[in-house]
Amino acid sequence: MMKPEDATAKRDSTEVEGDSSVSKKQKIEDEDDTSMEEDSDDEGLWSVDAEDDDDGERSPTINYSNFQDPEPEWDKDSYDGYELKFDPDGREGFSSDKAYQEFREYKTKAFENRGFLEDPFRSIYPIRDLDDLWTTTTKRQYLTDIASLCVKKLNEDKRLSVEVVSIVRGTLKPGGGWKLYITFMAREYPGGPLVEYQAKAVDYAGHKIPPFPILCRPASCIP
């Protein structure tokens, strides 16, 4: 386990020293989600403590904490085309090689899961207590509704017959709404075996804009 000072060093190396970066071929620096810039007053409903990403000036690299998701577009994963790189000097500030290695492993795992597991480096947090009430329904039902929206779009686009069966877990990135990452079990045809699926969507604050489905795919399709 990391010591408290290592956790502090972990955050500092991410946001200040830039111990690692997410790089793309063009290497143009991005900022935080343009569709999620404002803070939400409903964060406590999800038992999350969101932190604002630091804004950065354009430079040859992309700091991981400032890695921007583009405007949502169906069947476009914002992680595509990016890779995680670590600064050779990132070891500074950690109490031991072991602590730094644990940090690298944790950060790599978070990035490779593309938001579907907790990733504090991108302010993506788990949705807890799925059976607790949220507004007029439970969090589980809310996620089911959003996942069903994504499945509906998938079925229309690919002429499939996937259906949502149950929610496994969910994560979110709060801001001026929710960017939702939902893992669920599905059937690809009536009576078929259960298959783990993933869905990603944006639910905007104020509900003036309807939720927007971003992607829906079998979990096994993650590159």
PDB file of C-alpha atoms in Angstrom:
ATOM      1  CA  MET A   1       0.000   0.000   0.000  1.00  0.00           C
ATOM      2  CA  MET A   2       1.148   3.540  -0.679  1.00  0.00           C
ATOM      3  CA  LYS A   3       2.109   5.766   2.242  1.00  0.00           C
ATOM      4  CA  PRO A   4       0.264   9.096   2.635  1.00  0.00           C
ATOM      5  CA  GLU A   5       3.293  10.970   1.335  1.00  0.00           C
ATOM      6  CA  ASP A   6       3.373   8.713  -1.714  1.00  0.00           C
ATOM      7  CA  ALA A   7      -0.274   9.461  -2.445  1.00  0.00           C
ATOM      8  CA  THR A   8       0.524  13.168  -2.279  1.00  0.00           C
ATOM      9  CA  ALA A   9       3.519  12.667  -4.526  1.00  0.00           C
ATOM     10  CA  LYS A  10       1.319  10.652  -6.890  1.00  0.00           C
ATOM     11  CA  ARG A  11      -1.111  13.517  -7.328  1.00  0.00           C
ATOM     12  CA  ASP A  12       1.626  16.140  -7.558  1.00  0.00           C
ATOM     13  CA  SER A  13       3.497  14.192 -10.183  1.00  0.00           C
ATOM     14  CA  THR A  14       0.314  13.936 -12.220  1.00  0.00           C
ATOM     15  CA  GLU A  15      -0.872  17.523 -12.041  1.00  0.00           C
ATOM     16  CA  VAL A  16       2.331  19.526 -11.533  1.00  0.00           C
ATOM     17  CA  GLU A  17       5.427  17.697 -12.643  1.00  0.00           C
ATOM     18  CA  GLY A  18       3.670  15.841 -15.439  1.00  0.00           C
ATOM     19  CA  ASP A  19       5.282  12.504 -14.551  1.00  0.00           C
ATOM     20  CA  SER A  20       3.289  10.889 -17.333  1.00  0.00           C
ATOM     21  CA  SER A  21       1.314  11.978 -20.332  1.00  0.00           C
ATOM     22  CA  VAL A  22      -1.272  10.692 -22.681  1.00  0.00           C
ATOM     23  CA  SER A  23       0.142  11.090 -26.147  1.00  0.00           C
ATOM     24  CA  LYS A  24      -1.460  11.071 -29.548  1.00  0.00           C
ATOM     25  CA  LYS A  25       0.222  11.175 -32.927  1.00  0.00           C
ATOM     26  CA  GLN A  26      -0.516  14.885 -33.304  1.00  0.00           C
ATOM     27  CA  LYS A  27       0.503  15.529 -29.659  1.00  0.00           C
ATOM     28  CA  ILE A  28      -1.820  18.487 -29.133  1.00  0.00           C
ATOM     29  CA  GLU A  29      -2.622  19.255 -25.517  1.00  0.00           C
ATOM     30  CA  ASP A  30      -6.247  19.075 -24.454  1.00  0.00           C
ATOM     31  CA  GLU A  31      -8.140  20.355 -21.469  1.00  0.00           C
ATOM     32  CA  ASP A  32     -11.036  18.893 -19.493  1.00  0.00           C
ATOM     33  CA  ASP A  33     -14.389  17.831 -21.010  1.00  0.00           C
ATOM     34  CA  THR A  34     -16.003  20.776 -22.757  1.00  0.00           C
ATOM     35  CA  SER A  35     -19.417  19.253 -22.081  1.00  0.00           C
ATOM     36  CA  MET A  36     -18.684  18.756 -18.385  1.00  0.00           C
ATOM     37  CA  GLU A  37     -17.083  22.020 -17.314  1.00  0.00           C
ATOM     38  CA  GLU A  38     -19.478  23.132 -14.556  1.00  0.00           C
ATOM     39  CA  ASP A  39     -19.687  21.563 -11.127  1.00  0.00           C
ATOM     40  CA  SER A  40     -22.899  19.796 -10.153  1.00  0.00           C
ATOM     41  CA  ASP A  41     -24.704  20.184  -6.847  1.00  0.00           C
ATOM     42  CA  ASP A  42     -25.819  16.539  -7.034  1.00  0.00           C
ATOM     43  CA  GLU A  43     -22.399  14.936  -6.565  1.00  0.00           C
ATOM     44  CA  GLY A  44     -23.170  13.792  -3.023  1.00  0.00           C
ATOM     45  CA  LEU A  45     -25.991  11.616  -4.321  1.00  0.00           C
ATOM     46  CA  TRP A  46     -23.391   9.383  -5.867  1.00  0.00           C
ATOM     47  CA  SER A  47     -20.945   9.336  -2.920  1.00  0.00           C
ATOM     48  CA  VAL A  48     -18.158  10.876  -4.950  1.00  0.00           C
ATOM     49  CA  ASP A  49     -15.682  13.643  -4.246  1.00  0.00           C
ATOM     50  CA  ALA A  50     -14.954  15.213  -7.607  1.00  0.00           C
ATOM     51  CA  GLU A  51     -11.919  17.374  -8.223  1.00  0.00           C
ATOM     52  CA  ASP A  52     -11.527  19.876 -11.029  1.00  0.00           C
ATOM     53  CA  ASP A  53      -8.842  19.149 -13.586  1.00  0.00           C
ATOM     54  CA  ASP A  54      -6.244  21.866 -14.037  1.00  0.00           C
ATOM     55  CA  ASP A  55      -6.395  23.824 -17.265  1.00  0.00           C
ATOM     56  CA  GLY A  56      -3.211  23.847 -19.263  1.00  0.00           C
ATOM     57  CA  GLU A  57      -1.722  25.795 -22.138  1.00  0.00           C
ATOM     58  CA  ARG A  58      -1.141  24.079 -25.447  1.00  0.00           C
ATOM     59  CA  SER A  59       2.184  22.255 -25.611  1.00  0.00           C
ATOM     60  CA  PRO A  60       3.760  19.294 -27.432  1.00  0.00           C
ATOM     61  CA  THR A  61       2.333  16.775 -24.938  1.00  0.00           C
ATOM     62  CA  ILE A  62      -0.983  16.021 -23.243  1.00  0.00           C
ATOM     63  CA  ASN A  63      -0.935  15.923 -19.440  1.00  0.00           C
ATOM     64  CA  TYR A  64      -3.037  12.995 -18.254  1.00  0.00           C
ATOM     65  CA  SER A  65      -5.133  15.122 -15.885  1.00  0.00           C
ATOM     66  CA  ASN A  66      -5.990  17.449 -18.792  1.00  0.00           C
ATOM     67  CA  PHE A  67      -6.756  14.711 -21.340  1.00  0.00           C
ATOM     68  CA  GLN A  68      -9.904  15.997 -23.027  1.00  0.00           C
ATOM     69  CA  ASP A  69     -12.804  13.997 -24.313  1.00  0.00           C
ATOM     70  CA  PRO A  70     -14.095  15.518 -27.535  1.00  0.00           C
ATOM     71  CA  GLU A  71     -17.708  16.452 -28.112  1.00  0.00           C
ATOM     72  CA  PRO A  72     -19.691  13.202 -27.856  1.00  0.00           C
ATOM     73  CA  GLU A  73     -20.133  11.298 -31.090  1.00  0.00           C
ATOM     74  CA  TRP A  74     -21.769   7.907 -31.509  1.00  0.00           C
ATOM     75  CA  ASP A  75     -19.390   4.941 -31.627  1.00  0.00           C
ATOM     76  CA  LYS A  76     -16.326   7.109 -31.019  1.00  0.00           C
ATOM     77  CA  ASP A  77     -14.245   6.255 -27.938  1.00  0.00           C
ATOM     78  CA  SER A  78     -12.301   9.280 -26.725  1.00  0.00           C
ATOM     79  CA  TYR A  79      -9.466   6.969 -25.633  1.00  0.00           C
ATOM     80  CA  ASP A  80      -8.787   5.751 -29.170  1.00  0.00           C
ATOM     81  CA  GLY A  81      -5.451   6.878 -30.584  1.00  0.00           C
ATOM     82  CA  TYR A  82      -3.934   7.768 -27.217  1.00  0.00           C
ATOM     83  CA  GLU A  83      -1.256   6.007 -25.240  1.00  0.00           C
ATOM     84  CA  LEU A  84       0.019   6.433 -21.688  1.00  0.00           C
ATOM     85  CA  LYS A  85       3.664   7.473 -21.313  1.00  0.00           C
ATOM     86  CA  PHE A  86       5.682   7.984 -18.136  1.00  0.00           C
ATOM     87  CA  ASP A  87       8.321  10.641 -17.638  1.00  0.00           C
ATOM     88  CA  PRO A  88      11.742   9.093 -16.913  1.00  0.00           C
ATOM     89  CA  ASP A  89      12.096  11.541 -13.995  1.00  0.00           C
ATOM     90  CA  GLY A  90       8.721  10.625 -12.497  1.00  0.00           C
ATOM     91  CA  ARG A  91      10.372   8.561  -9.728  1.00  0.00           C
ATOM     92  CA  GLU A  92      11.226  11.760  -7.824  1.00  0.00           C
ATOM     93  CA  GLY A  93       8.915  12.431  -4.889  1.00  0.00           C
ATOM     94  CA  PHE A  94       8.232   8.769  -4.082  1.00  0.00           C
ATOM     95  CA  SER A  95       9.675   7.171  -0.946  1.00  0.00           C
ATOM     96  CA  SER A  96      10.751   3.982  -2.714  1.00  0.00           C
ATOM     97  CA  ASP A  97      10.970   2.224  -6.060  1.00  0.00           C
ATOM     98  CA  LYS A  98       8.166  -0.071  -4.884  1.00  0.00           C
ATOM     99  CA  ALA A  99       5.840   2.865  -4.208  1.00  0.00           C
ATOM    100  CA  TYR A 100       6.563   4.352  -7.613  1.00  0.00           C
ATOM    101  CA  GLN A 101       5.994   1.003  -9.321  1.00  0.00           C
ATOM    102  CA  GLU A 102       2.642   0.616  -7.557  1.00  0.00           C
ATOM    103  CA  PHE A 103       1.688   4.069  -8.762  1.00  0.00           C
ATOM    104  CA  ARG A 104       2.624   3.232 -12.357  1.00  0.00           C
ATOM    105  CA  GLU A 105       0.703  -0.060 -12.263  1.00  0.00           C
ATOM    106  CA  TYR A 106      -2.395   1.586 -10.790  1.00  0.00           C
ATOM    107  CA  LYS A 107      -2.335   4.419 -13.301  1.00  0.00           C
ATOM    108  CA  THR A 108      -1.790   2.064 -16.232  1.00  0.00           C
ATOM    109  CA  LYS A 109      -4.679  -0.167 -15.174  1.00  0.00           C
ATOM    110  CA  ALA A 110      -6.968   2.845 -14.793  1.00  0.00           C
ATOM    111  CA  PHE A 111      -6.109   4.121 -18.262  1.00  0.00           C
ATOM    112  CA  GLU A 112      -6.419   0.728 -19.956  1.00  0.00           C
ATOM    113  CA  ASN A 113      -9.942   0.294 -18.551  1.00  0.00           C
ATOM    114  CA  ARG A 114     -11.040   3.443 -20.394  1.00  0.00           C
ATOM    115  CA  GLY A 115     -13.221   4.840 -17.626  1.00  0.00           C
ATOM    116  CA  PHE A 116     -15.135   1.661 -16.806  1.00  0.00           C
ATOM    117  CA  LEU A 117     -13.186   1.290 -13.560  1.00  0.00           C
ATOM    118  CA  GLU A 118     -12.348   4.049 -11.091  1.00  0.00           C
ATOM    119  CA  ASP A 119      -9.779   6.477 -12.484  1.00  0.00           C
ATOM    120  CA  PRO A 120      -9.124   9.345 -10.038  1.00  0.00           C
ATOM    121  CA  PHE A 121      -6.519  10.779 -12.418  1.00  0.00           C
ATOM    122  CA  ARG A 122      -9.403  11.730 -14.728  1.00  0.00           C
ATOM    123  CA  SER A 123     -11.926  12.414 -11.944  1.00  0.00           C
ATOM    124  CA  ILE A 124     -13.844   9.225 -12.781  1.00  0.00           C
ATOM    125  CA  TYR A 125     -15.432   7.731  -9.663  1.00  0.00           C
ATOM    126  CA  PRO A 126     -17.468   4.631  -8.821  1.00  0.00           C
ATOM    127  CA  ILE A 127     -21.226   4.899  -8.422  1.00  0.00           C
ATOM    128  CA  ARG A 128     -21.922   3.284  -5.060  1.00  0.00           C
ATOM    129  CA  ASP A 129     -25.002   1.759  -3.442  1.00  0.00           C
ATOM    130  CA  LEU A 130     -26.896   1.080  -6.659  1.00  0.00           C
ATOM    131  CA  ASP A 131     -30.132   0.306  -4.858  1.00  0.00           C
ATOM    132  CA  ASP A 132     -30.239   3.693  -3.135  1.00  0.00           C
ATOM    133  CA  LEU A 133     -32.848   6.160  -4.330  1.00  0.00           C
ATOM    134  CA  TRP A 134     -31.927   8.906  -6.773  1.00  0.00           C
ATOM    135  CA  THR A 135     -34.715  11.387  -7.489  1.00  0.00           C
ATOM    136  CA  THR A 136     -37.709   9.161  -8.335  1.00  0.00           C
ATOM    137  CA  THR A 137     -35.870   5.922  -9.038  1.00  0.00           C
ATOM    138  CA  THR A 138     -32.845   3.952  -7.906  1.00  0.00           C
ATOM    139  CA  LYS A 139     -29.362   4.411  -9.265  1.00  0.00           C
ATOM    140  CA  ARG A 140     -29.568   0.882 -10.668  1.00  0.00           C
ATOM    141  CA  GLN A 141     -32.720   1.708 -12.612  1.00  0.00           C
ATOM    142  CA  TYR A 142     -31.221   4.986 -13.773  1.00  0.00           C
ATOM    143  CA  LEU A 143     -28.169   3.161 -15.143  1.00  0.00           C
ATOM    144  CA  THR A 144     -30.438   0.550 -16.701  1.00  0.00           C
ATOM    145  CA  ASP A 145     -32.345   3.289 -18.512  1.00  0.00           C
ATOM    146  CA  ILE A 146     -29.137   4.884 -19.810  1.00  0.00           C
ATOM    147  CA  ALA A 147     -27.681   1.519 -20.845  1.00  0.00           C
ATOM    148  CA  SER A 148     -30.947   0.697 -22.633  1.00  0.00           C
ATOM    149  CA  LEU A 149     -30.685   3.971 -24.543  1.00  0.00           C
ATOM    150  CA  CYS A 150     -27.215   2.954 -25.741  1.00  0.00           C
ATOM    151  CA  VAL A 151     -28.402  -0.562 -26.604  1.00  0.00           C
ATOM    152  CA  LYS A 152     -31.301   0.877 -28.600  1.00  0.00           C
ATOM    153  CA  LYS A 153     -28.869   2.977 -30.624  1.00  0.00           C
ATOM    154  CA  LEU A 154     -26.596  -0.050 -31.142  1.00  0.00           C
ATOM    155  CA  ASN A 155     -29.487  -2.223 -32.319  1.00  0.00           C
ATOM    156  CA  GLU A 156     -30.684   0.433 -34.747  1.00  0.00           C
ATOM    157  CA  ASP A 157     -27.187   1.056 -36.066  1.00  0.00           C
ATOM    158  CA  LYS A 158     -26.079  -2.586 -36.400  1.00  0.00           C
ATOM    159  CA  ARG A 159     -29.478  -4.250 -36.835  1.00  0.00           C
ATOM    160  CA  LEU A 160     -28.978  -6.359 -33.713  1.00  0.00           C
ATOM    161  CA  SER A 161     -31.304  -7.509 -30.930  1.00  0.00           C
ATOM    162  CA  VAL A 162     -29.203  -6.951 -27.798  1.00  0.00           C
ATOM    163  CA  GLU A 163     -31.127  -6.426 -24.554  1.00  0.00           C
ATOM    164  CA  VAL A 164     -30.025  -5.255 -21.110  1.00  0.00           C
ATOM    165  CA  VAL A 165     -30.372  -7.889 -18.388  1.00  0.00           C
ATOM    166  CA  SER A 166     -28.659  -6.474 -15.298  1.00  0.00           C
ATOM    167  CA  ILE A 167     -26.246  -3.766 -14.182  1.00  0.00           C
ATOM    168  CA  VAL A 168     -22.807  -4.863 -12.973  1.00  0.00           C
ATOM    169  CA  ARG A 169     -21.315  -1.492 -12.016  1.00  0.00           C
ATOM    170  CA  GLY A 170     -21.080   2.105 -13.081  1.00  0.00           C
ATOM    171  CA  THR A 171     -18.630   4.982 -12.927  1.00  0.00           C
ATOM    172  CA  LEU A 172     -19.091   8.652 -13.694  1.00  0.00           C
ATOM    173  CA  LYS A 173     -17.239  11.832 -14.400  1.00  0.00           C
ATOM    174  CA  PRO A 174     -19.185  14.709 -12.827  1.00  0.00           C
ATOM    175  CA  GLY A 175     -19.376  18.243 -14.078  1.00  0.00           C
ATOM    176  CA  GLY A 176     -22.208  20.070 -15.816  1.00  0.00           C
ATOM    177  CA  GLY A 177     -23.947  16.722 -15.939  1.00  0.00           C
ATOM    178  CA  TRP A 178     -22.676  13.133 -15.876  1.00  0.00           C
ATOM    179  CA  LYS A 179     -20.453  11.238 -18.223  1.00  0.00           C
ATOM    180  CA  LEU A 180     -21.476   7.673 -17.461  1.00  0.00           C
ATOM    181  CA  TYR A 181     -19.546   4.443 -17.955  1.00  0.00           C
ATOM    182  CA  ILE A 182     -21.822   1.429 -17.443  1.00  0.00           C
ATOM    183  CA  THR A 183     -20.891  -2.257 -17.312  1.00  0.00           C
ATOM    184  CA  PHE A 184     -23.873  -4.588 -17.669  1.00  0.00           C
ATOM    185  CA  MET A 185     -24.903  -8.105 -18.597  1.00  0.00           C
ATOM    186  CA  ALA A 186     -26.839  -8.521 -21.822  1.00  0.00           C
ATOM    187  CA  ARG A 187     -28.289 -11.097 -24.158  1.00  0.00           C
ATOM    188  CA  GLU A 188     -27.519 -10.748 -27.832  1.00  0.00           C
ATOM    189  CA  TYR A 189     -30.614 -12.704 -28.853  1.00  0.00           C
ATOM    190  CA  PRO A 190     -33.664 -14.083 -26.982  1.00  0.00           C
ATOM    191  CA  GLY A 191     -32.640 -16.970 -24.733  1.00  0.00           C
ATOM    192  CA  GLY A 192     -28.962 -16.441 -25.511  1.00  0.00           C
ATOM    193  CA  PRO A 193     -26.106 -16.624 -22.992  1.00  0.00           C
ATOM    194  CA  LEU A 194     -25.239 -13.648 -20.807  1.00  0.00           C
ATOM    195  CA  VAL A 195     -22.504 -11.453 -22.254  1.00  0.00           C
ATOM    196  CA  GLU A 196     -20.766  -8.587 -20.472  1.00  0.00           C
ATOM    197  CA  TYR A 197     -21.310  -5.288 -22.277  1.00  0.00           C
ATOM    198  CA  GLN A 198     -20.218  -1.698 -21.784  1.00  0.00           C
ATOM    199  CA  ALA A 199     -22.057   1.519 -22.542  1.00  0.00           C
ATOM    200  CA  LYS A 200     -20.949   5.125 -22.381  1.00  0.00           C
ATOM    201  CA  ALA A 201     -23.255   8.146 -22.434  1.00  0.00           C
ATOM    202  CA  VAL A 202     -23.577  11.776 -21.406  1.00  0.00           C
ATOM    203  CA  ASP A 203     -26.514  12.948 -19.286  1.00  0.00           C
ATOM    204  CA  TYR A 204     -26.556  16.738 -19.323  1.00  0.00           C
ATOM    205  CA  ALA A 205     -27.423  18.900 -16.331  1.00  0.00           C
ATOM    206  CA  GLY A 206     -30.843  20.479 -16.272  1.00  0.00           C
ATOM    207  CA  HIS A 207     -32.258  17.850 -18.657  1.00  0.00           C
ATOM    208  CA  LYS A 208     -32.710  20.507 -21.356  1.00  0.00           C
ATOM    209  CA  ILE A 209     -30.765  18.200 -23.662  1.00  0.00           C
ATOM    210  CA  PRO A 210     -31.665  14.496 -23.670  1.00  0.00           C
ATOM    211  CA  PRO A 211     -28.994  11.937 -22.704  1.00  0.00           C
ATOM    212  CA  PHE A 212     -26.601  11.233 -25.551  1.00  0.00           C
ATOM    213  CA  PRO A 213     -25.427   7.634 -26.217  1.00  0.00           C
ATOM    214  CA  ILE A 214     -21.725   7.468 -27.066  1.00  0.00           C
ATOM    215  CA  LEU A 215     -20.988   3.781 -27.470  1.00  0.00           C
ATOM    216  CA  CYS A 216     -22.184   0.276 -26.690  1.00  0.00           C
ATOM    217  CA  ARG A 217     -20.075  -2.848 -27.166  1.00  0.00           C
ATOM    218  CA  PRO A 218     -19.143  -6.200 -25.669  1.00  0.00           C
ATOM    219  CA  ALA A 219     -16.545  -5.744 -22.924  1.00  0.00           C
ATOM    220  CA  SER A 220     -14.271  -8.128 -24.794  1.00  0.00           C
ATOM    221  CA  CYS A 221     -13.956  -5.583 -27.598  1.00  0.00           C
ATOM    222  CA  ILE A 222     -11.748  -3.211 -25.602  1.00  0.00           C
ATOM    223  CA  PRO A 223      -8.420  -3.021 -27.498  1.00  0.00           C
TER     224      PRO A 223
END
